[in-house]
Amino acid sequence: MGHKPRKEMIAETRAKLVAAARHAFGTVGYAEASMDDFTASAGLTRGALYHHFGDKKGLLQAVIAEIDAEMLARLKFVSVRADTLWQGFVDECTAYIEMALEPEIQRIVLRDGPAVLGDPSQWPSQNECIRSMSENLQKLKDEGTIVAVDPEAAARLVSGASLHAAQWIANSENPEATSKKAVKAFNVLLEGLLRQGRSTGRPQAPAEVDKSPA
């Protein structure tokens, strides 16, 4: 049996480090996670961590990038299963806010991430989020569902509101209760984009928009 290609070995080492760090950051938190412990649990050394990620902060960025990609895939699924483009947009935004109730996302992405890496609205992943949301809002504008509004401006405001709501939930003493309040208020804000006479598609239950199947 020959040796594995170098590229494959590098990818495996990186994946092992990210998996070990993700488990540690998700259970004990970034500050308490010992680099020696989680590198040893992956059968690697601290030197490997420095070589591939520079430092612990670089590893946190890699862990968040992985979780972000998973969140994006889940949100796209939520969006495409809806009956209308508008309902998909509302469901996707709502699902993002409700993800703040998940322990791993809550701790790594919404609490430790901003504390260590700074304002999440400045993270590289936000550019893709704004671009995608702008495209959806442009389509909704073109089909006459929402009022005439600049898609990028609306996307930045909606994204900022959803991010702030998620962080509010993540840092709340009662995340479940805060989530319900945040989702209800957020859906009222989104309805302000609709042209007069347009239905939300879920009469009398804007707060339950993500609960019932599309």
JSON list of C-alpha atoms in Angstrom, two decimals:
[
{"chain": "A", "resi": 1, "resn": "MET", "atom": "CA", "xyz": [0.00, 0.00, 0.00]},
{"chain": "A", "resi": 2, "resn": "GLY", "atom": "CA", "xyz": [1.43, 3.39, -0.97]},
{"chain": "A", "resi": 3, "resn": "HIS", "atom": "CA", "xyz": [1.26, 6.55, 1.11]},
{"chain": "A", "resi": 4, "resn": "LYS", "atom": "CA", "xyz": [-1.72, 8.85, 0.78]},
{"chain": "A", "resi": 5, "resn": "PRO", "atom": "CA", "xyz": [-1.20, 11.94, -1.40]},
{"chain": "A", "resi": 6, "resn": "ARG", "atom": "CA", "xyz": [0.07, 14.92, 0.58]},
{"chain": "A", "resi": 7, "resn": "LYS", "atom": "CA", "xyz": [-3.00, 16.97, -0.30]},
{"chain": "A", "resi": 8, "resn": "GLU", "atom": "CA", "xyz": [-5.28, 14.27, 1.13]},
{"chain": "A", "resi": 9, "resn": "MET", "atom": "CA", "xyz": [-3.21, 14.01, 4.32]},
{"chain": "A", "resi": 10, "resn": "ILE", "atom": "CA", "xyz": [-3.36, 17.79, 4.83]},
{"chain": "A", "resi": 11, "resn": "ALA", "atom": "CA", "xyz": [-7.16, 17.77, 4.36]},
{"chain": "A", "resi": 12, "resn": "GLU", "atom": "CA", "xyz": [-7.49, 14.89, 6.86]},
{"chain": "A", "resi": 13, "resn": "THR", "atom": "CA", "xyz": [-5.33, 16.64, 9.46]},
{"chain": "A", "resi": 14, "resn": "ARG", "atom": "CA", "xyz": [-7.31, 19.87, 9.10]},
{"chain": "A", "resi": 15, "resn": "ALA", "atom": "CA", "xyz": [-10.62, 18.00, 9.37]},
{"chain": "A", "resi": 16, "resn": "LYS", "atom": "CA", "xyz": [-9.44, 16.19, 12.54]},
{"chain": "A", "resi": 17, "resn": "LEU", "atom": "CA", "xyz": [-8.37, 19.45, 14.17]},
{"chain": "A", "resi": 18, "resn": "VAL", "atom": "CA", "xyz": [-11.61, 21.22, 13.25]},
{"chain": "A", "resi": 19, "resn": "ALA", "atom": "CA", "xyz": [-13.72, 18.31, 14.56]},
{"chain": "A", "resi": 20, "resn": "ALA", "atom": "CA", "xyz": [-11.78, 18.14, 17.85]},
{"chain": "A", "resi": 21, "resn": "ALA", "atom": "CA", "xyz": [-11.90, 21.92, 18.32]},
{"chain": "A", "resi": 22, "resn": "ARG", "atom": "CA", "xyz": [-15.60, 22.06, 17.45]},
{"chain": "A", "resi": 23, "resn": "HIS", "atom": "CA", "xyz": [-16.36, 19.48, 20.13]},
{"chain": "A", "resi": 24, "resn": "ALA", "atom": "CA", "xyz": [-14.22, 21.32, 22.72]},
{"chain": "A", "resi": 25, "resn": "PHE", "atom": "CA", "xyz": [-15.55, 24.80, 21.88]},
{"chain": "A", "resi": 26, "resn": "GLY", "atom": "CA", "xyz": [-19.12, 23.49, 21.92]},
{"chain": "A", "resi": 27, "resn": "THR", "atom": "CA", "xyz": [-18.82, 21.75, 25.29]},
{"chain": "A", "resi": 28, "resn": "VAL", "atom": "CA", "xyz": [-16.48, 23.84, 27.46]},
{"chain": "A", "resi": 29, "resn": "GLY", "atom": "CA", "xyz": [-16.29, 27.05, 25.40]},
{"chain": "A", "resi": 30, "resn": "TYR", "atom": "CA", "xyz": [-13.45, 28.73, 23.52]},
{"chain": "A", "resi": 31, "resn": "ALA", "atom": "CA", "xyz": [-11.73, 30.26, 26.55]},
{"chain": "A", "resi": 32, "resn": "GLU", "atom": "CA", "xyz": [-11.65, 27.01, 28.54]},
{"chain": "A", "resi": 33, "resn": "ALA", "atom": "CA", "xyz": [-10.76, 24.71, 25.66]},
{"chain": "A", "resi": 34, "resn": "SER", "atom": "CA", "xyz": [-7.21, 23.40, 26.04]},
{"chain": "A", "resi": 35, "resn": "MET", "atom": "CA", "xyz": [-5.25, 23.25, 22.79]},
{"chain": "A", "resi": 36, "resn": "ASP", "atom": "CA", "xyz": [-3.10, 20.42, 24.18]},
{"chain": "A", "resi": 37, "resn": "ASP", "atom": "CA", "xyz": [-6.18, 18.41, 25.15]},
{"chain": "A", "resi": 38, "resn": "PHE", "atom": "CA", "xyz": [-8.13, 18.67, 21.94]},
{"chain": "A", "resi": 39, "resn": "THR", "atom": "CA", "xyz": [-5.12, 18.22, 19.67]},
{"chain": "A", "resi": 40, "resn": "ALA", "atom": "CA", "xyz": [-4.16, 15.10, 21.65]},
{"chain": "A", "resi": 41, "resn": "SER", "atom": "CA", "xyz": [-7.74, 13.80, 21.34]},
{"chain": "A", "resi": 42, "resn": "ALA", "atom": "CA", "xyz": [-7.31, 14.06, 17.56]},
{"chain": "A", "resi": 43, "resn": "GLY", "atom": "CA", "xyz": [-3.97, 12.22, 17.78]},
{"chain": "A", "resi": 44, "resn": "LEU", "atom": "CA", "xyz": [-2.09, 15.36, 16.77]},
{"chain": "A", "resi": 45, "resn": "THR", "atom": "CA", "xyz": [0.21, 17.96, 18.34]},
{"chain": "A", "resi": 46, "resn": "ARG", "atom": "CA", "xyz": [-0.10, 21.66, 19.06]},
{"chain": "A", "resi": 47, "resn": "GLY", "atom": "CA", "xyz": [2.49, 22.15, 16.32]},
{"chain": "A", "resi": 48, "resn": "ALA", "atom": "CA", "xyz": [0.04, 20.76, 13.77]},
{"chain": "A", "resi": 49, "resn": "LEU", "atom": "CA", "xyz": [-2.54, 23.31, 14.91]},
{"chain": "A", "resi": 50, "resn": "TYR", "atom": "CA", "xyz": [-0.10, 26.20, 14.48]},
{"chain": "A", "resi": 51, "resn": "HIS", "atom": "CA", "xyz": [1.00, 24.88, 11.09]},
{"chain": "A", "resi": 52, "resn": "HIS", "atom": "CA", "xyz": [-2.51, 24.61, 9.66]},
{"chain": "A", "resi": 53, "resn": "PHE", "atom": "CA", "xyz": [-4.40, 27.42, 11.39]},
{"chain": "A", "resi": 54, "resn": "GLY", "atom": "CA", "xyz": [-1.80, 29.80, 12.81]},
{"chain": "A", "resi": 55, "resn": "ASP", "atom": "CA", "xyz": [-3.31, 29.86, 16.29]},
{"chain": "A", "resi": 56, "resn": "LYS", "atom": "CA", "xyz": [-6.40, 29.01, 18.33]},
{"chain": "A", "resi": 57, "resn": "LYS", "atom": "CA", "xyz": [-8.25, 32.02, 16.90]},
{"chain": "A", "resi": 58, "resn": "GLY", "atom": "CA", "xyz": [-7.61, 30.78, 13.36]},
{"chain": "A", "resi": 59, "resn": "LEU", "atom": "CA", "xyz": [-9.03, 27.42, 14.34]},
{"chain": "A", "resi": 60, "resn": "LEU", "atom": "CA", "xyz": [-12.16, 29.10, 15.75]},
{"chain": "A", "resi": 61, "resn": "GLN", "atom": "CA", "xyz": [-12.62, 30.86, 12.40]},
{"chain": "A", "resi": 62, "resn": "ALA", "atom": "CA", "xyz": [-12.41, 27.47, 10.64]},
{"chain": "A", "resi": 63, "resn": "VAL", "atom": "CA", "xyz": [-14.93, 25.91, 13.04]},
{"chain": "A", "resi": 64, "resn": "ILE", "atom": "CA", "xyz": [-17.36, 28.81, 12.53]},
{"chain": "A", "resi": 65, "resn": "ALA", "atom": "CA", "xyz": [-16.92, 28.59, 8.74]},
{"chain": "A", "resi": 66, "resn": "GLU", "atom": "CA", "xyz": [-17.89, 24.90, 8.88]},
{"chain": "A", "resi": 67, "resn": "ILE", "atom": "CA", "xyz": [-20.96, 25.58, 11.06]},
{"chain": "A", "resi": 68, "resn": "ASP", "atom": "CA", "xyz": [-21.92, 28.54, 8.84]},
{"chain": "A", "resi": 69, "resn": "ALA", "atom": "CA", "xyz": [-21.84, 26.31, 5.75]},
{"chain": "A", "resi": 70, "resn": "GLU", "atom": "CA", "xyz": [-24.11, 23.77, 7.48]},
{"chain": "A", "resi": 71, "resn": "MET", "atom": "CA", "xyz": [-26.52, 26.51, 8.56]},
{"chain": "A", "resi": 72, "resn": "LEU", "atom": "CA", "xyz": [-26.64, 27.88, 5.01]},
{"chain": "A", "resi": 73, "resn": "ALA", "atom": "CA", "xyz": [-27.47, 24.45, 3.57]},
{"chain": "A", "resi": 74, "resn": "ARG", "atom": "CA", "xyz": [-30.27, 23.98, 6.12]},
{"chain": "A", "resi": 75, "resn": "LEU", "atom": "CA", "xyz": [-31.68, 27.46, 5.42]},
{"chain": "A", "resi": 76, "resn": "LYS", "atom": "CA", "xyz": [-31.69, 26.85, 1.66]},
{"chain": "A", "resi": 77, "resn": "PHE", "atom": "CA", "xyz": [-33.71, 23.68, 2.24]},
{"chain": "A", "resi": 78, "resn": "VAL", "atom": "CA", "xyz": [-36.21, 25.62, 4.37]},
{"chain": "A", "resi": 79, "resn": "SER", "atom": "CA", "xyz": [-36.53, 28.24, 1.64]},
{"chain": "A", "resi": 80, "resn": "VAL", "atom": "CA", "xyz": [-37.04, 25.92, -1.35]},
{"chain": "A", "resi": 81, "resn": "ARG", "atom": "CA", "xyz": [-39.76, 23.82, 0.28]},
{"chain": "A", "resi": 82, "resn": "ALA", "atom": "CA", "xyz": [-42.08, 26.85, 0.67]},
{"chain": "A", "resi": 83, "resn": "ASP", "atom": "CA", "xyz": [-45.02, 27.40, -1.70]},
{"chain": "A", "resi": 84, "resn": "THR", "atom": "CA", "xyz": [-44.05, 30.95, -2.65]},
{"chain": "A", "resi": 85, "resn": "LEU", "atom": "CA", "xyz": [-40.87, 33.00, -2.92]},
{"chain": "A", "resi": 86, "resn": "TRP", "atom": "CA", "xyz": [-42.13, 35.33, -0.17]},
{"chain": "A", "resi": 87, "resn": "GLN", "atom": "CA", "xyz": [-42.99, 32.48, 2.20]},
{"chain": "A", "resi": 88, "resn": "GLY", "atom": "CA", "xyz": [-39.55, 30.95, 1.53]},
{"chain": "A", "resi": 89, "resn": "PHE", "atom": "CA", "xyz": [-37.91, 34.27, 2.39]},
{"chain": "A", "resi": 90, "resn": "VAL", "atom": "CA", "xyz": [-39.89, 34.61, 5.64]},
{"chain": "A", "resi": 91, "resn": "ASP", "atom": "CA", "xyz": [-39.33, 30.97, 6.63]},
{"chain": "A", "resi": 92, "resn": "GLU", "atom": "CA", "xyz": [-35.58, 31.21, 5.97]},
{"chain": "A", "resi": 93, "resn": "CYS", "atom": "CA", "xyz": [-35.17, 34.39, 8.04]},
{"chain": "A", "resi": 94, "resn": "THR", "atom": "CA", "xyz": [-37.25, 32.91, 10.86]},
{"chain": "A", "resi": 95, "resn": "ALA", "atom": "CA", "xyz": [-35.34, 29.62, 10.83]},
{"chain": "A", "resi": 96, "resn": "TYR", "atom": "CA", "xyz": [-32.04, 31.53, 11.13]},
{"chain": "A", "resi": 97, "resn": "ILE", "atom": "CA", "xyz": [-33.27, 33.34, 14.25]},
{"chain": "A", "resi": 98, "resn": "GLU", "atom": "CA", "xyz": [-34.55, 30.09, 15.78]},
{"chain": "A", "resi": 99, "resn": "MET", "atom": "CA", "xyz": [-31.17, 28.40, 15.23]},
{"chain": "A", "resi": 100, "resn": "ALA", "atom": "CA", "xyz": [-29.95, 30.61, 18.10]},
{"chain": "A", "resi": 101, "resn": "LEU", "atom": "CA", "xyz": [-31.67, 28.10, 20.40]},
{"chain": "A", "resi": 102, "resn": "GLU", "atom": "CA", "xyz": [-29.28, 25.32, 19.34]},
{"chain": "A", "resi": 103, "resn": "PRO", "atom": "CA", "xyz": [-26.51, 24.96, 21.96]},
{"chain": "A", "resi": 104, "resn": "GLU", "atom": "CA", "xyz": [-23.56, 24.64, 19.55]},
{"chain": "A", "resi": 105, "resn": "ILE", "atom": "CA", "xyz": [-24.61, 27.59, 17.37]},
{"chain": "A", "resi": 106, "resn": "GLN", "atom": "CA", "xyz": [-25.49, 29.61, 20.45]},
{"chain": "A", "resi": 107, "resn": "ARG", "atom": "CA", "xyz": [-22.15, 29.09, 22.14]},
{"chain": "A", "resi": 108, "resn": "ILE", "atom": "CA", "xyz": [-19.66, 29.01, 19.26]},
{"chain": "A", "resi": 109, "resn": "VAL", "atom": "CA", "xyz": [-21.18, 31.26, 16.59]},
{"chain": "A", "resi": 110, "resn": "LEU", "atom": "CA", "xyz": [-23.21, 33.75, 18.61]},
{"chain": "A", "resi": 111, "resn": "ARG", "atom": "CA", "xyz": [-21.32, 34.11, 21.90]},
{"chain": "A", "resi": 112, "resn": "ASP", "atom": "CA", "xyz": [-17.65, 33.08, 21.60]},
{"chain": "A", "resi": 113, "resn": "GLY", "atom": "CA", "xyz": [-17.37, 34.06, 17.92]},
{"chain": "A", "resi": 114, "resn": "PRO", "atom": "CA", "xyz": [-18.22, 37.76, 18.40]},
{"chain": "A", "resi": 115, "resn": "ALA", "atom": "CA", "xyz": [-16.22, 37.91, 21.67]},
{"chain": "A", "resi": 116, "resn": "VAL", "atom": "CA", "xyz": [-13.05, 36.64, 19.95]},
{"chain": "A", "resi": 117, "resn": "LEU", "atom": "CA", "xyz": [-13.44, 37.63, 16.29]},
{"chain": "A", "resi": 118, "resn": "GLY", "atom": "CA", "xyz": [-15.39, 40.87, 16.61]},
{"chain": "A", "resi": 119, "resn": "ASP", "atom": "CA", "xyz": [-18.60, 42.10, 14.99]},
{"chain": "A", "resi": 120, "resn": "PRO", "atom": "CA", "xyz": [-20.24, 39.23, 13.02]},
{"chain": "A", "resi": 121, "resn": "SER", "atom": "CA", "xyz": [-21.63, 41.68, 10.47]},
{"chain": "A", "resi": 122, "resn": "GLN", "atom": "CA", "xyz": [-18.02, 42.16, 9.33]},
{"chain": "A", "resi": 123, "resn": "TRP", "atom": "CA", "xyz": [-17.25, 38.44, 8.94]},
{"chain": "A", "resi": 124, "resn": "PRO", "atom": "CA", "xyz": [-16.55, 37.25, 5.36]},
{"chain": "A", "resi": 125, "resn": "SER", "atom": "CA", "xyz": [-19.59, 34.92, 5.44]},
{"chain": "A", "resi": 126, "resn": "GLN", "atom": "CA", "xyz": [-21.87, 37.96, 5.72]},
{"chain": "A", "resi": 127, "resn": "ASN", "atom": "CA", "xyz": [-20.99, 39.06, 2.18]},
{"chain": "A", "resi": 128, "resn": "GLU", "atom": "CA", "xyz": [-22.55, 35.90, 0.73]},
{"chain": "A", "resi": 129, "resn": "CYS", "atom": "CA", "xyz": [-25.56, 36.28, 3.01]},
{"chain": "A", "resi": 130, "resn": "ILE", "atom": "CA", "xyz": [-26.19, 39.87, 1.86]},
{"chain": "A", "resi": 131, "resn": "ARG", "atom": "CA", "xyz": [-25.69, 38.94, -1.80]},
{"chain": "A", "resi": 132, "resn": "SER", "atom": "CA", "xyz": [-28.14, 36.03, -1.61]},
{"chain": "A", "resi": 133, "resn": "MET", "atom": "CA", "xyz": [-30.75, 38.03, 0.31]},
{"chain": "A", "resi": 134, "resn": "SER", "atom": "CA", "xyz": [-30.42, 40.98, -2.11]},
{"chain": "A", "resi": 135, "resn": "GLU", "atom": "CA", "xyz": [-31.11, 38.63, -5.03]},
{"chain": "A", "resi": 136, "resn": "ASN", "atom": "CA", "xyz": [-34.22, 37.23, -3.34]},
{"chain": "A", "resi": 137, "resn": "LEU", "atom": "CA", "xyz": [-35.53, 40.70, -2.52]},
{"chain": "A", "resi": 138, "resn": "GLN", "atom": "CA", "xyz": [-34.93, 41.80, -6.13]},
{"chain": "A", "resi": 139, "resn": "LYS", "atom": "CA", "xyz": [-37.03, 38.85, -7.34]},
{"chain": "A", "resi": 140, "resn": "LEU", "atom": "CA", "xyz": [-39.78, 39.69, -4.84]},
{"chain": "A", "resi": 141, "resn": "LYS", "atom": "CA", "xyz": [-39.70, 43.30, -6.04]},
{"chain": "A", "resi": 142, "resn": "ASP", "atom": "CA", "xyz": [-39.83, 42.21, -9.71]},
{"chain": "A", "resi": 143, "resn": "GLU", "atom": "CA", "xyz": [-42.86, 39.98, -9.13]},
{"chain": "A", "resi": 144, "resn": "GLY", "atom": "CA", "xyz": [-44.65, 42.82, -7.31]},
{"chain": "A", "resi": 145, "resn": "THR", "atom": "CA", "xyz": [-44.79, 41.15, -3.90]},
{"chain": "A", "resi": 146, "resn": "ILE", "atom": "CA", "xyz": [-42.85, 43.82, -1.99]},
{"chain": "A", "resi": 147, "resn": "VAL", "atom": "CA", "xyz": [-42.73, 47.59, -2.20]},
{"chain": "A", "resi": 148, "resn": "ALA", "atom": "CA", "xyz": [-40.20, 49.43, -4.35]},
{"chain": "A", "resi": 149, "resn": "VAL", "atom": "CA", "xyz": [-37.13, 49.36, -2.12]},
{"chain": "A", "resi": 150, "resn": "ASP", "atom": "CA", "xyz": [-33.41, 49.09, -2.78]},
{"chain": "A", "resi": 151, "resn": "PRO", "atom": "CA", "xyz": [-32.70, 45.33, -2.45]},
{"chain": "A", "resi": 152, "resn": "GLU", "atom": "CA", "xyz": [-29.21, 45.69, -0.95]},
{"chain": "A", "resi": 153, "resn": "ALA", "atom": "CA", "xyz": [-30.34, 48.30, 1.58]},
{"chain": "A", "resi": 154, "resn": "ALA", "atom": "CA", "xyz": [-33.28, 46.13, 2.62]},
{"chain": "A", "resi": 155, "resn": "ALA", "atom": "CA", "xyz": [-31.05, 43.03, 2.76]},
{"chain": "A", "resi": 156, "resn": "ARG", "atom": "CA", "xyz": [-28.54, 44.76, 5.05]},
{"chain": "A", "resi": 157, "resn": "LEU", "atom": "CA", "xyz": [-31.29, 45.96, 7.38]},
{"chain": "A", "resi": 158, "resn": "VAL", "atom": "CA", "xyz": [-33.11, 42.61, 7.49]},
{"chain": "A", "resi": 159, "resn": "SER", "atom": "CA", "xyz": [-29.82, 40.76, 7.98]},
{"chain": "A", "resi": 160, "resn": "GLY", "atom": "CA", "xyz": [-28.79, 43.14, 10.76]},
{"chain": "A", "resi": 161, "resn": "ALA", "atom": "CA", "xyz": [-32.13, 42.71, 12.53]},
{"chain": "A", "resi": 162, "resn": "SER", "atom": "CA", "xyz": [-31.98, 38.90, 12.30]},
{"chain": "A", "resi": 163, "resn": "LEU", "atom": "CA", "xyz": [-28.38, 38.80, 13.52]},
{"chain": "A", "resi": 164, "resn": "HIS", "atom": "CA", "xyz": [-29.20, 41.09, 16.44]},
{"chain": "A", "resi": 165, "resn": "ALA", "atom": "CA", "xyz": [-32.24, 38.95, 17.29]},
{"chain": "A", "resi": 166, "resn": "ALA", "atom": "CA", "xyz": [-30.12, 35.78, 17.23]},
{"chain": "A", "resi": 167, "resn": "GLN", "atom": "CA", "xyz": [-27.50, 37.33, 19.53]},
{"chain": "A", "resi": 168, "resn": "TRP", "atom": "CA", "xyz": [-30.25, 38.58, 21.87]},
{"chain": "A", "resi": 169, "resn": "ILE", "atom": "CA", "xyz": [-31.60, 35.02, 22.13]},
{"chain": "A", "resi": 170, "resn": "ALA", "atom": "CA", "xyz": [-28.14, 33.49, 22.58]},
{"chain": "A", "resi": 171, "resn": "ASN", "atom": "CA", "xyz": [-27.28, 35.82, 25.45]},
{"chain": "A", "resi": 172, "resn": "SER", "atom": "CA", "xyz": [-30.71, 35.76, 27.09]},
{"chain": "A", "resi": 173, "resn": "GLU", "atom": "CA", "xyz": [-31.44, 34.23, 30.49]},
{"chain": "A", "resi": 174, "resn": "ASN", "atom": "CA", "xyz": [-34.50, 32.60, 28.91]},
{"chain": "A", "resi": 175, "resn": "PRO", "atom": "CA", "xyz": [-33.66, 31.88, 25.25]},
{"chain": "A", "resi": 176, "resn": "GLU", "atom": "CA", "xyz": [-36.95, 30.06, 24.52]},
{"chain": "A", "resi": 177, "resn": "ALA", "atom": "CA", "xyz": [-39.12, 32.99, 25.66]},
{"chain": "A", "resi": 178, "resn": "THR", "atom": "CA", "xyz": [-36.84, 35.52, 23.97]},
{"chain": "A", "resi": 179, "resn": "SER", "atom": "CA", "xyz": [-36.97, 33.55, 20.71]},
{"chain": "A", "resi": 180, "resn": "LYS", "atom": "CA", "xyz": [-40.77, 33.62, 20.66]},
{"chain": "A", "resi": 181, "resn": "LYS", "atom": "CA", "xyz": [-40.81, 37.39, 21.22]},
{"chain": "A", "resi": 182, "resn": "ALA", "atom": "CA", "xyz": [-38.07, 38.00, 18.65]},
{"chain": "A", "resi": 183, "resn": "VAL", "atom": "CA", "xyz": [-39.70, 35.87, 15.93]},
{"chain": "A", "resi": 184, "resn": "LYS", "atom": "CA", "xyz": [-43.11, 37.51, 16.45]},
{"chain": "A", "resi": 185, "resn": "ALA", "atom": "CA", "xyz": [-41.68, 41.04, 16.24]},
{"chain": "A", "resi": 186, "resn": "PHE", "atom": "CA", "xyz": [-39.39, 40.15, 13.32]},
{"chain": "A", "resi": 187, "resn": "ASN", "atom": "CA", "xyz": [-42.29, 38.81, 11.28]},
{"chain": "A", "resi": 188, "resn": "VAL", "atom": "CA", "xyz": [-44.21, 42.04, 11.87]},
{"chain": "A", "resi": 189, "resn": "LEU", "atom": "CA", "xyz": [-41.20, 43.96, 10.54]},
{"chain": "A", "resi": 190, "resn": "LEU", "atom": "CA", "xyz": [-40.97, 41.75, 7.44]},
{"chain": "A", "resi": 191, "resn": "GLU", "atom": "CA", "xyz": [-44.66, 42.28, 6.67]},
{"chain": "A", "resi": 192, "resn": "GLY", "atom": "CA", "xyz": [-43.85, 45.97, 6.33]},
{"chain": "A", "resi": 193, "resn": "LEU", "atom": "CA", "xyz": [-42.10, 45.10, 3.07]},
{"chain": "A", "resi": 194, "resn": "LEU", "atom": "CA", "xyz": [-45.27, 43.71, 1.50]},
{"chain": "A", "resi": 195, "resn": "ARG", "atom": "CA", "xyz": [-47.25, 45.79, -0.96]},
{"chain": "A", "resi": 196, "resn": "GLN", "atom": "CA", "xyz": [-50.75, 46.71, 0.23]},
{"chain": "A", "resi": 197, "resn": "GLY", "atom": "CA", "xyz": [-53.22, 43.95, -0.41]},
{"chain": "A", "resi": 198, "resn": "ARG", "atom": "CA", "xyz": [-50.57, 41.23, -0.46]},
{"chain": "A", "resi": 199, "resn": "SER", "atom": "CA", "xyz": [-51.16, 38.34, 1.93]},
{"chain": "A", "resi": 200, "resn": "THR", "atom": "CA", "xyz": [-48.49, 36.92, 4.21]},
{"chain": "A", "resi": 201, "resn": "GLY", "atom": "CA", "xyz": [-49.73, 33.47, 3.28]},
{"chain": "A", "resi": 202, "resn": "ARG", "atom": "CA", "xyz": [-50.23, 32.56, 6.94]},
{"chain": "A", "resi": 203, "resn": "PRO", "atom": "CA", "xyz": [-53.25, 34.59, 8.16]},
{"chain": "A", "resi": 204, "resn": "GLN", "atom": "CA", "xyz": [-53.40, 35.46, 11.86]},
{"chain": "A", "resi": 205, "resn": "ALA", "atom": "CA", "xyz": [-50.23, 33.54, 12.70]},
{"chain": "A", "resi": 206, "resn": "PRO", "atom": "CA", "xyz": [-47.10, 35.45, 11.68]},
{"chain": "A", "resi": 207, "resn": "ALA", "atom": "CA", "xyz": [-45.21, 34.13, 14.72]},
{"chain": "A", "resi": 208, "resn": "GLU", "atom": "CA", "xyz": [-45.79, 30.53, 13.65]},
{"chain": "A", "resi": 209, "resn": "VAL", "atom": "CA", "xyz": [-44.50, 31.04, 10.13]},
{"chain": "A", "resi": 210, "resn": "ASP", "atom": "CA", "xyz": [-41.78, 28.40, 10.37]},
{"chain": "A", "resi": 211, "resn": "LYS", "atom": "CA", "xyz": [-43.71, 25.81, 12.35]},
{"chain": "A", "resi": 212, "resn": "SER", "atom": "CA", "xyz": [-46.20, 24.44, 9.85]},
{"chain": "A", "resi": 213, "resn": "PRO", "atom": "CA", "xyz": [-45.02, 22.67, 6.71]},
{"chain": "A", "resi": 214, "resn": "ALA", "atom": "CA", "xyz": [-45.13, 24.69, 3.51]}
]
